[in-house]
Coordinates of C-alpha atoms in Angstrom, one line a residue:
I267 CA 44.3 -18.5 9.2
V268 CA 45.7 -15.3 10.7
C269 CA 49.0 -15.6 8.9
F270 CA 47.0 -16.3 5.7
L271 CA 45.0 -13.1 6.2
N272 CA 48.1 -11.0 6.9
E273 CA 49.6 -12.3 3.7
I274 CA 46.4 -11.2 1.8
E275 CA 46.5 -7.8 3.4
K276 CA 50.2 -7.3 2.5
T277 CA 49.5 -8.4 -1.1
Y278 CA 46.5 -6.0 -1.3
K279 CA 48.7 -3.1 -0.3
V280 CA 51.1 -4.0 -3.0
F281 CA 48.3 -4.2 -5.5
F282 CA 46.8 -0.9 -4.3
E283 CA 50.1 0.9 -4.6
S284 CA 50.3 -0.4 -8.1
T285 CA 46.8 1.1 -8.7
L286 CA 45.4 -2.2 -9.7
S287 CA 41.6 -2.5 -9.9
F288 CA 39.5 -4.3 -7.3
S289 CA 38.8 -7.0 -9.9
H290 CA 42.5 -7.9 -9.9
I291 CA 42.3 -8.2 -6.1
D292 CA 39.2 -10.4 -6.3
L293 CA 41.0 -12.6 -8.8
F294 CA 44.0 -12.9 -6.5
L295 CA 41.9 -13.8 -3.5
D296 CA 40.0 -16.5 -5.4
T297 CA 43.3 -18.0 -6.6
Q298 CA 44.8 -18.0 -3.1
M299 CA 41.7 -19.5 -1.5
S300 CA 41.6 -22.3 -4.1
Q301 CA 45.3 -23.1 -3.5
N302 CA 45.0 -23.1 0.3
P303 CA 43.1 -26.3 1.6
R304 CA 42.8 -24.8 5.1
H305 CA 40.1 -22.3 4.1
N306 CA 37.4 -25.0 4.6
C307 CA 38.4 -25.8 8.1
G308 CA 35.3 -24.2 9.6
K309 CA 32.9 -26.6 7.9
S310 CA 32.1 -29.7 9.9
N311 CA 29.6 -31.1 7.4
E312 CA 30.1 -30.1 3.8
Q313 CA 26.7 -31.5 2.7
Q314 CA 24.8 -29.6 5.4
H315 CA 26.5 -26.3 4.6
S316 CA 26.7 -26.6 0.8
A317 CA 24.1 -23.9 0.4
H318 CA 26.4 -21.5 2.1
S319 CA 29.8 -22.8 1.0
E320 CA 30.8 -19.7 -0.9
W321 CA 29.7 -17.1 1.6
S322 CA 33.0 -15.5 2.5
S323 CA 31.9 -14.1 5.9
S324 CA 30.7 -17.4 7.5
T325 CA 33.7 -18.7 9.4
D326 CA 34.3 -19.1 13.1
N327 CA 37.0 -16.4 13.0
R328 CA 35.6 -13.0 14.0
N329 CA 38.1 -11.3 11.7
N330 CA 36.5 -12.9 8.7
Q331 CA 33.0 -12.0 9.9
Y332 CA 33.6 -8.4 8.9
S333 CA 35.1 -9.0 5.5
W334 CA 33.5 -5.9 4.0
Y335 CA 35.8 -3.5 5.9
K336 CA 38.9 -5.6 6.0
F337 CA 40.9 -3.1 4.1
D338 CA 39.1 0.1 5.3
K339 CA 40.4 1.3 8.7
E340 CA 37.8 4.0 9.0
A341 CA 35.0 1.5 8.5
K342 CA 36.6 -0.9 10.9
E343 CA 36.8 1.8 13.6
F344 CA 33.2 2.9 13.0
Q345 CA 32.1 -0.7 13.3
K346 CA 33.8 -1.1 16.6
K347 CA 32.2 2.2 17.8
M348 CA 28.7 1.1 16.8
E349 CA 29.0 -2.2 18.5
A350 CA 30.2 -0.4 21.7
V351 CA 27.2 2.0 21.4
Q352 CA 24.9 -1.0 20.9
Q353 CA 26.1 -2.6 24.0
E354 CA 26.0 0.6 26.0
I355 CA 22.4 1.3 25.0
I356 CA 21.4 -2.3 25.9
D357 CA 23.2 -2.1 29.2
N358 CA 21.3 1.1 30.0
L359 CA 18.0 -0.5 29.0
M360 CA 18.7 -3.5 31.2
K361 CA 19.4 -1.2 34.1
L362 CA 16.0 0.5 33.5
S363 CA 14.2 -2.8 33.0
S364 CA 13.0 -3.1 36.6
S365 CA 11.3 0.3 36.4
S366 CA 10.4 0.4 32.7
I367 CA 6.8 0.7 31.6
S368 CA 5.2 -2.5 30.3
I369 CA 1.8 -2.3 28.6
A370 CA -0.8 -5.1 28.8
F371 CA -1.8 -6.4 25.3
N372 CA -3.7 -9.1 23.5
I373 CA -1.5 -11.8 22.1
H374 CA -4.1 -12.4 19.4
P375 CA -5.3 -8.8 18.6
N376 CA -8.4 -8.1 16.6
I377 CA -7.4 -6.8 13.1
D378 CA -9.8 -5.1 10.8
F379 CA -10.0 -2.4 8.1
L380 CA -9.7 1.2 8.9
I381 CA -13.0 2.9 7.9
D382 CA -13.0 3.7 4.1
E383 CA -9.3 3.0 3.6
P384 CA -7.3 0.0 2.4
V385 CA -5.5 -0.3 5.7
L386 CA -5.6 -3.0 8.4
I387 CA -5.1 -1.9 12.0
A388 CA -5.4 -3.2 15.5
A389 CA -7.8 -0.5 16.6
E390 CA -8.4 -1.8 20.1
E391 CA -4.7 -2.1 21.0
P392 CA -2.5 0.7 22.5
L393 CA -0.1 2.5 20.2
F394 CA 3.7 2.3 20.5
D395 CA 5.8 4.8 22.4
I396 CA 9.0 4.3 20.4
T397 CA 10.7 7.5 21.6
N398 CA 10.2 7.0 25.3
E399 CA 13.3 5.8 27.0
K400 CA 11.3 4.4 29.9
V401 CA 9.2 2.0 27.9
D402 CA 10.0 -1.7 28.1
V403 CA 11.6 -2.6 24.8
N404 CA 11.0 -6.3 25.2
N405 CA 7.3 -5.6 25.8
M406 CA 7.1 -3.3 22.8
A407 CA 8.9 -5.7 20.5
T408 CA 6.7 -8.6 21.5
R409 CA 3.5 -6.5 20.9
L410 CA 4.8 -5.5 17.5
A411 CA 5.5 -9.1 16.6
C412 CA 2.0 -10.2 17.8
Q413 CA 0.3 -7.5 15.8
S414 CA 2.4 -8.3 12.7
T415 CA 1.5 -12.0 13.0
A416 CA -2.2 -11.2 13.4
M417 CA -2.1 -8.9 10.4
L418 CA -0.4 -11.6 8.3
E419 CA -3.1 -14.1 9.3
K420 CA -5.8 -11.6 8.4
I421 CA -4.3 -11.0 5.0
M422 CA -4.2 -14.8 4.3
K423 CA -7.8 -15.2 5.6
L424 CA -9.1 -12.4 3.4
A425 CA -7.5 -13.9 0.3
E426 CA -9.0 -17.4 1.2
D427 CA -12.5 -16.2 2.1
T428 CA -13.1 -13.6 -0.6
G429 CA -11.0 -14.9 -3.5
V430 CA -9.5 -11.5 -3.9
P431 CA -5.6 -11.8 -4.0
F432 CA -4.8 -9.7 -1.0
N433 CA -1.7 -11.8 -0.4
N434 CA -0.1 -10.8 -3.7
K435 CA 1.1 -7.4 -2.5
F436 CA 0.9 -5.6 0.8
R437 CA 3.1 -3.4 3.0
L438 CA 3.7 -3.2 6.8
E439 CA 4.3 0.3 8.1
L440 CA 5.2 1.7 11.5
R441 CA 5.1 5.5 11.8
P442 CA 3.9 8.2 14.1
A443 CA 0.1 8.3 14.3
S444 CA 0.3 12.1 14.0
F445 CA 1.5 11.6 10.4
F446 CA -2.1 10.7 9.4
N447 CA -3.9 12.9 11.9
K448 CA -2.3 16.3 12.5
H449 CA -4.5 16.9 15.6
I450 CA -2.6 14.2 17.5
E451 CA 0.0 15.9 19.6
N452 CA 1.7 12.8 21.2
N453 CA 4.6 10.9 19.8
L454 CA 2.9 7.5 19.7
W455 CA 3.5 5.3 16.7
Q456 CA 1.0 3.1 14.9
L457 CA 1.4 -0.2 13.1
R458 CA -0.6 -0.4 9.8
M459 CA -0.8 -3.0 7.1
N460 CA -1.5 -1.4 3.8
V461 CA -3.2 -3.7 1.2
D462 CA -3.4 -3.1 -2.5
P463 CA -6.1 -0.4 -3.0
V464 CA -7.2 -2.1 -6.2
N465 CA -8.0 -5.4 -4.3
W466 CA -9.7 -3.4 -1.6
F467 CA -11.9 -1.7 -4.1
D468 CA -12.7 -5.0 -5.8
L469 CA -13.9 -6.4 -2.5
Q470 CA -16.0 -3.3 -1.8
W471 CA -17.5 -3.4 -5.3
H472 CA -18.4 -7.1 -5.0
Q473 CA -20.2 -6.5 -1.7
C474 CA -22.5 -4.0 -3.5
N475 CA -24.5 -6.9 -5.0
N476 CA -25.1 -4.9 -8.2
N477 CA -27.0 -2.2 -6.4
E478 CA -26.6 1.0 -8.3
E479 CA -26.9 3.2 -5.2
N480 CA -24.3 1.2 -3.4
H481 CA -22.0 1.4 -6.4
R482 CA -22.2 5.2 -6.4
E483 CA -21.5 5.2 -2.7
R484 CA -18.3 3.1 -3.1
L485 CA -17.1 5.2 -6.0
A486 CA -17.5 8.3 -3.8
K487 CA -15.5 6.7 -1.0
A488 CA -12.7 5.7 -3.4
R489 CA -12.6 9.1 -4.9
S490 CA -12.4 10.6 -1.4
Y491 CA -9.4 8.3 -0.7
I492 CA -7.6 9.4 -3.9
Q493 CA -8.2 13.1 -3.3
K494 CA -6.8 12.7 0.3
Y495 CA -3.6 10.8 -0.5
R496 CA -2.5 11.8 -3.9
S497 CA -0.9 14.9 -2.5
F498 CA -0.9 14.0 1.2
V499 CA 2.9 14.0 1.3
A500 CA 4.3 17.2 -0.1
E501 CA 6.5 16.6 -3.0
E502 CA 10.0 17.8 -2.3
M503 CA 12.2 19.7 -4.7
R504 CA 15.4 17.7 -5.4
H505 CA 17.8 18.5 -2.6
T506 CA 21.4 19.5 -3.3
P507 CA 23.5 17.3 -1.0
L508 CA 26.0 18.9 1.3
H509 CA 28.4 16.0 0.5
E510 CA 28.9 13.9 -2.6
P511 CA 27.2 10.5 -2.1
I512 CA 29.1 7.2 -2.4
I513 CA 28.2 5.4 -5.6
A514 CA 29.3 1.8 -5.9
P515 CA 30.7 0.4 -9.2
D516 CA 28.7 -2.1 -11.2
Y517 CA 28.3 -5.5 -9.7
C518 CA 27.8 -8.7 -11.7
G519 CA 24.2 -9.7 -12.1
N520 CA 24.9 -13.4 -12.5
R521 CA 26.5 -13.6 -9.1
L522 CA 25.5 -17.2 -8.3
T523 CA 26.7 -18.8 -11.5
C524 CA 29.2 -16.4 -13.1
K525 CA 32.8 -17.7 -13.5
N526 CA 34.0 -14.9 -15.7
K527 CA 35.7 -13.0 -12.8
N528 CA 38.4 -15.7 -12.8
Y529 CA 39.2 -15.1 -16.5
Y530 CA 38.5 -11.4 -17.2
P531 CA 40.2 -8.8 -15.0
D532 CA 37.8 -6.1 -16.1
H533 CA 34.7 -8.1 -15.4
A534 CA 32.1 -6.4 -13.1
R535 CA 32.7 -6.9 -9.4
H536 CA 31.3 -9.8 -7.4
A537 CA 30.0 -9.2 -3.9
N538 CA 31.7 -10.8 -0.9
I539 CA 28.5 -11.2 0.9
I540 CA 25.9 -13.4 -0.9
C541 CA 23.1 -15.5 0.6
K542 CA 23.3 -19.0 -0.9
A543 CA 20.8 -20.5 1.4
I544 CA 18.1 -22.5 -0.3
A545 CA 15.1 -20.2 -0.1
K546 CA 11.8 -22.0 0.1
G547 CA 8.9 -20.4 -1.8
Q548 CA 11.0 -17.5 -3.0
R549 CA 10.6 -18.3 -6.7
N550 CA 7.8 -19.5 -8.9
D551 CA 9.9 -22.2 -10.5
G552 CA 11.0 -24.1 -7.4
D553 CA 13.3 -23.7 -4.4
R554 CA 16.7 -22.2 -5.4
E555 CA 19.6 -20.3 -3.8
C556 CA 18.5 -16.9 -2.4
G557 CA 21.1 -14.8 -4.2
Q558 CA 20.8 -11.7 -2.1
Y559 CA 24.1 -9.8 -2.2
L560 CA 25.4 -6.8 -0.4
M561 CA 27.7 -4.2 -1.9
N562 CA 30.7 -3.4 0.3
E563 CA 30.4 0.3 -0.5
Y564 CA 26.9 0.6 0.9
I565 CA 27.4 -1.4 4.1
V566 CA 27.0 0.9 7.2
M567 CA 27.5 -1.5 10.0
E568 CA 26.8 -4.9 11.5
W569 CA 25.0 -5.6 14.7
P570 CA 25.5 -9.0 16.4
V571 CA 22.3 -10.6 17.6
K572 CA 23.7 -11.9 20.9
P573 CA 23.8 -8.6 22.8
I574 CA 20.2 -7.8 21.9
M575 CA 19.1 -11.2 23.1
Q576 CA 20.4 -10.2 26.6
L577 CA 17.5 -7.7 26.7
L578 CA 14.8 -10.2 25.6
K579 CA 13.2 -12.6 28.0
D580 CA 13.2 -16.4 27.7
K581 CA 9.8 -16.5 26.0
T582 CA 10.9 -14.1 23.3
Y583 CA 14.2 -16.1 22.9
N584 CA 12.3 -19.3 22.3
S585 CA 10.0 -17.7 19.7
M586 CA 13.0 -16.2 18.0
E587 CA 14.8 -19.5 17.8
Q588 CA 12.1 -20.9 15.6
G589 CA 13.3 -18.6 12.8
I590 CA 17.0 -19.6 13.0
D591 CA 18.6 -22.3 10.8
E592 CA 19.6 -25.2 13.0
N593 CA 23.1 -25.2 11.4
F594 CA 24.0 -21.8 12.8
D595 CA 24.9 -20.6 16.2
I596 CA 23.3 -17.5 17.7
D597 CA 26.9 -16.2 18.2
Q598 CA 27.3 -16.0 14.5
L599 CA 24.0 -14.2 13.7
H600 CA 24.1 -10.6 12.7
F601 CA 21.8 -7.9 11.3
I602 CA 23.5 -5.8 8.7
F603 CA 22.6 -2.2 7.8
T604 CA 23.2 -0.8 4.3
A605 CA 22.4 2.3 2.4
N606 CA 19.8 2.1 -0.4
K607 CA 21.4 1.8 -3.9
E608 CA 19.3 4.9 -4.8
T609 CA 20.5 8.2 -3.2
I610 CA 17.4 8.4 -1.0
R611 CA 16.9 8.7 2.8
D612 CA 16.8 5.0 3.4
L613 CA 18.7 2.7 5.8
V614 CA 18.0 -1.0 5.0
I615 CA 18.4 -3.7 7.6
F616 CA 18.9 -7.4 6.6
P617 CA 19.5 -10.6 8.4
M618 CA 23.1 -11.1 7.4
P619 CA 23.7 -14.1 5.2
P620 CA 23.9 -17.0 5.6
W621 CA 21.1 -16.3 8.0
H622 CA 18.1 -16.4 5.7
L623 CA 14.6 -15.2 6.6
S624 CA 11.8 -14.0 4.5
N625 CA 9.9 -10.8 5.4
K626 CA 7.0 -12.8 6.7
D627 CA 9.5 -14.6 9.1
L628 CA 11.2 -11.4 10.0
I629 CA 8.3 -9.3 11.2
Q630 CA 7.1 -12.1 13.5
L631 CA 10.3 -12.1 15.5
P632 CA 10.5 -9.8 18.6
L633 CA 14.3 -9.9 18.0
F634 CA 13.8 -8.0 14.8
W635 CA 11.6 -5.3 16.3
A636 CA 13.9 -5.0 19.3
T637 CA 16.8 -4.4 16.9
V638 CA 14.9 -1.7 15.0
I639 CA 13.8 0.1 18.2
I640 CA 17.4 0.0 19.6
A641 CA 18.8 1.2 16.3
S642 CA 16.4 4.1 16.3
K643 CA 17.5 5.1 19.8
M644 CA 21.1 4.7 18.7
L645 CA 20.6 7.0 15.7
H646 CA 18.8 9.5 17.9
R647 CA 21.6 9.6 20.5
E648 CA 24.3 9.9 17.9
L649 CA 22.5 12.7 16.2
Q650 CA 22.2 14.6 19.5
K651 CA 25.9 14.2 20.0
K652 CA 26.8 15.3 16.5
L653 CA 24.7 18.4 16.8
S654 CA 25.5 19.0 20.5
S655 CA 21.8 19.4 21.0
E656 CA 19.2 17.9 23.4
E657 CA 16.4 18.7 20.9
Q658 CA 14.1 15.7 20.3
M659 CA 14.8 15.3 16.6
W660 CA 13.8 11.7 16.0
P661 CA 16.0 10.4 13.1
I662 CA 13.5 7.8 11.7
E663 CA 10.3 8.9 10.0
A664 CA 8.9 5.5 9.3
I665 CA 9.7 1.7 9.2
E666 CA 8.4 -0.1 6.1
I667 CA 8.5 -3.7 5.0
N668 CA 7.1 -4.7 1.6
F669 CA 5.7 -8.1 0.6
G670 CA 4.9 -9.9 -2.6
E671 CA 4.9 -7.9 -5.8
W672 CA 5.7 -4.7 -3.9
E673 CA 8.8 -6.4 -2.5
T674 CA 10.0 -8.0 -5.8
A675 CA 9.2 -5.0 -8.1
E676 CA 12.9 -4.1 -8.5
S677 CA 14.2 -7.7 -8.6
Y678 CA 16.4 -8.6 -11.5
D679 CA 14.7 -11.9 -11.8
K680 CA 10.9 -11.7 -12.4
R681 CA 10.5 -15.3 -11.2
H682 CA 10.9 -14.0 -7.7
I683 CA 7.8 -14.0 -5.6
D684 CA 9.7 -13.3 -2.3
C685 CA 13.0 -11.9 -1.3
H686 CA 15.7 -12.1 1.4
G687 CA 14.1 -10.4 4.4
H688 CA 14.8 -6.6 4.8
A689 CA 13.2 -3.5 6.3
H690 CA 13.4 0.1 5.3
L691 CA 14.2 2.7 7.9
L692 CA 13.2 6.0 6.3
L693 CA 15.5 8.7 7.7
A694 CA 14.7 12.3 8.4
L695 CA 16.4 15.0 6.3
S696 CA 17.9 16.5 9.4
F697 CA 19.8 13.3 10.1
M698 CA 21.0 12.9 6.5
N699 CA 22.3 16.5 6.4
A700 CA 24.4 15.7 9.4
C701 CA 26.1 12.7 7.7
D702 CA 29.6 13.4 6.6
D703 CA 33.0 11.7 6.5
T704 CA 33.0 11.5 10.3
F705 CA 29.4 10.6 10.9
F706 CA 27.8 7.7 9.1
R707 CA 30.0 8.2 6.1
V708 CA 28.2 5.7 3.9
L709 CA 24.9 7.7 4.2
K710 CA 26.3 11.1 3.3
G711 CA 24.7 12.9 0.4
R712 CA 21.7 10.5 0.2
V713 CA 19.1 13.2 0.8
N714 CA 16.5 12.5 -1.8
Q715 CA 12.9 11.8 -0.9
P716 CA 11.9 8.1 -0.5
P717 CA 9.1 6.7 -2.6
D718 CA 5.7 8.2 -1.8
Y719 CA 3.7 5.0 -1.4
L720 CA 0.4 6.8 -0.6
R721 CA 0.6 8.7 -3.9
Q722 CA 1.4 5.5 -5.7
N723 CA -1.7 3.8 -4.1
A724 CA -3.9 6.7 -5.1
H725 CA -2.5 6.6 -8.7
S726 CA -3.1 2.8 -9.1
L727 CA -6.6 3.1 -7.7
Q728 CA -7.4 6.0 -10.0
F729 CA -6.1 4.4 -13.3
E730 CA -6.7 0.7 -12.7
R731 CA -10.2 0.9 -11.3
L732 CA -11.9 4.2 -10.6
Q733 CA -11.4 5.7 -14.0
N734 CA -13.2 2.9 -15.8
H735 CA -15.9 2.5 -13.2
E736 CA -16.6 6.2 -13.0
F737 CA -16.8 6.3 -16.8
D738 CA -19.3 3.4 -16.7
S739 CA -21.1 5.1 -13.9
K740 CA -21.3 8.4 -15.8
Q741 CA -22.7 6.5 -18.8
M742 CA -25.2 4.8 -16.6
A743 CA -26.0 8.2 -14.9
S744 CA -26.5 9.7 -18.4
L745 CA -28.8 6.9 -19.4
F746 CA -30.6 7.1 -16.1
T747 CA -31.1 10.9 -16.6
L748 CA -32.3 10.3 -20.2
L749 CA -34.8 7.7 -19.0
T750 CA -35.9 10.0 -16.2
N751 CA -36.5 12.8 -18.6
I752 CA -38.5 10.4 -20.9
E753 CA -40.4 9.3 -17.9
E754 CA -41.1 12.9 -16.9
K755 CA -42.3 13.7 -20.4
Q756 CA -44.5 10.6 -20.4
N757 CA -46.0 11.8 -17.1
E758 CA -46.6 15.2 -18.6
M759 CA -48.2 13.7 -21.6
Y760 CA -50.3 11.4 -19.4
K761 CA -51.5 14.5 -17.5
D762 CA -52.2 16.3 -20.7
L763 CA -54.2 13.3 -22.0
Q764 CA -56.1 13.2 -18.7
M765 CA -56.9 16.8 -19.2
V766 CA -58.0 16.2 -22.8
K767 CA -60.0 13.2 -21.6
K768 CA -61.6 15.4 -19.0
D769 CA -62.3 18.1 -21.6
M770 CA -63.7 15.6 -24.0
Q771 CA -65.9 14.3 -21.2
G772 CA -67.2 17.9 -20.7
V773 CA -67.7 18.2 -24.5
K774 CA -69.6 14.9 -24.4
E775 CA -71.7 16.2 -21.6
D776 CA -72.2 19.5 -23.4
M777 CA -73.1 17.6 -26.6
Q778 CA -75.6 15.5 -24.6
G779 CA -77.2 18.7 -23.4
V780 CA -77.2 20.0 -26.9
K781 CA -78.8 16.8 -28.0
E782 CA -81.4 17.1 -25.3
D783 CA -82.0 20.7 -26.3
M784 CA -82.3 19.7 -29.9
Q785 CA -84.7 17.0 -28.9
G786 CA -86.8 19.6 -27.0
L787 CA -86.5 21.9 -30.0
K788 CA -87.6 19.0 -32.2
E789 CA -90.6 18.4 -29.9
D790 CA -91.3 22.1 -29.9
M791 CA -91.1 22.2 -33.7
Q792 CA -93.4 19.2 -33.8
G793 CA -95.9 21.1 -31.6
L794 CA -95.4 24.2 -33.8
K795 CA -95.9 22.0 -36.8
K796 CA -99.1 20.8 -35.3
D797 CA -100.1 24.3 -34.4
M798 CA -99.3 25.5 -37.9
Q799 CA -101.3 22.6 -39.3
G800 CA -104.2 23.7 -37.1
V801 CA -103.7 27.3 -38.3
K802 CA -103.6 26.0 -41.9
E803 CA -106.8 24.1 -41.3
D804 CA -108.3 27.2 -39.7
M805 CA -107.1 29.3 -42.6
Q806 CA -108.6 26.8 -45.0
G807 CA -111.8 26.9 -43.0
L808 CA -111.6 30.7 -43.0
K809 CA -110.9 30.6 -46.7
K810 CA -113.9 28.4 -47.2
D811 CA -116.0 30.7 -45.1
M812 CA -114.8 33.7 -47.1
Q813 CA -115.6 31.9 -50.3
D814 CA -119.1 31.1 -48.9
V815 CA -119.5 34.7 -47.8
K816 CA -118.3 35.9 -51.3
K817 CA -120.7 33.6 -53.0
K818 CA -123.5 34.7 -50.7
W819 CA -122.7 38.4 -51.4
M820 CA -122.5 37.8 -55.1
F821 CA -125.8 36.0 -54.9
Q822 CA -127.3 38.8 -53.0
S823 CA -125.9 41.4 -55.4
C824 CA -127.3 39.6 -58.3
S825 CA -130.6 39.3 -56.6
K826 CA -130.8 43.1 -56.1
Q827 CA -130.1 43.7 -59.6

């Protein structure tokens, strides 16, 4: 095998001096491998290993384990240095283990929503002192794994109990607690499970039971969340990198089935590292080969698992073994660190193929969390050395792991519902500016801001739910106002009618008085009529008397004559 590799290296140099493209070299390597029957000597059972048969880094020979830097001396020296640094940090941590600080914790922590936010937390559990060199890494890694497991279980239970698809998309995030609360002055970190804010709103809305007052309260809380987080992270101007970032050439998208590279020298490159493990539940059309590939140009380093296991106790080791394929020895397992394909401040960590884990598997392993913690400490130490400074500039701003649709959003195949496990270590700008040809060369120039997930959450809640509900609510509010105005006018009219009724009652009473007065007047008139009748009769009697007197006088006058 060694002779064969030497032959390949010599041939590569000849091709390189002749300025042949990498596609020619790939074609040559494929031809040589197909002609040499000894390249399969590391496979004891072809059927068992058929899912990984074309993974070029899975042999028993350590020289083949690091195929990505085989012809890059600088990368090879950097890899050796990083493994030495890894071992040194682990040795130091083991020396401190007897005096390190362990924190009591609940293996099954209580997980619930943060008040008025689509976030699950373990509010009763202590936070994580990531930056403290004296804290027990094993203890912290186990706590993180327990909380992650409890949060996963909570997500599944919410989806089952409520019918709201909380398990379709969610994100685990570990970052300083002071990021969310500027009044916190310590360096403690908090683990948070961010759920889809649209699903969170739907659950809150359903719990209102069609109560209009509760609806308005939920809308106000959702609006408050949007106003808080849509500009919570200051949007950065596009940075001008101090160094030109490395950009990989195009890679073939049909990496699992493509045969064109054997016939077309100018065909897009094929990755050396491809996960061909059968991934259960990764696609919606059945179990297929994973297909995760890593571009050589973006690989930063590998870290073997075995040294990290020295730091973890037996209980942790046993729980970790459950996530390891039985066909692979722990001596062969590695985590591999790569730059993001975008030129952003992101260091991505994968279980190196053929070791296949999903993100749900990954976050439940104390081994994964221990690796992340130790890597953080390594980056911090290397940055201090680079800058010759003891200043506590922590190089990692956050650790994020996506799930479901948030994980597969950029997948080339929309049938994916899961991916090969990976976590994003979001790096500080101060660290990225320090990267150059001598310091984490692959990361140089990748200074742009990572995605602002908080702003994205606020945007989706605004346009997928709140906008329509607020519009409906405004219409209902307008209708309610209109009905209220009508009701007020009706009340005013009722009051006016009551006043009219009262006035009419007064008029009625007055008319009754008038009637009584008229009746009295009538009676008086009747009496007057009677009196007038009496006067008339008296006048008639007087007239008669006057006539009698007249007759008598006339008679007397006649008598005298």
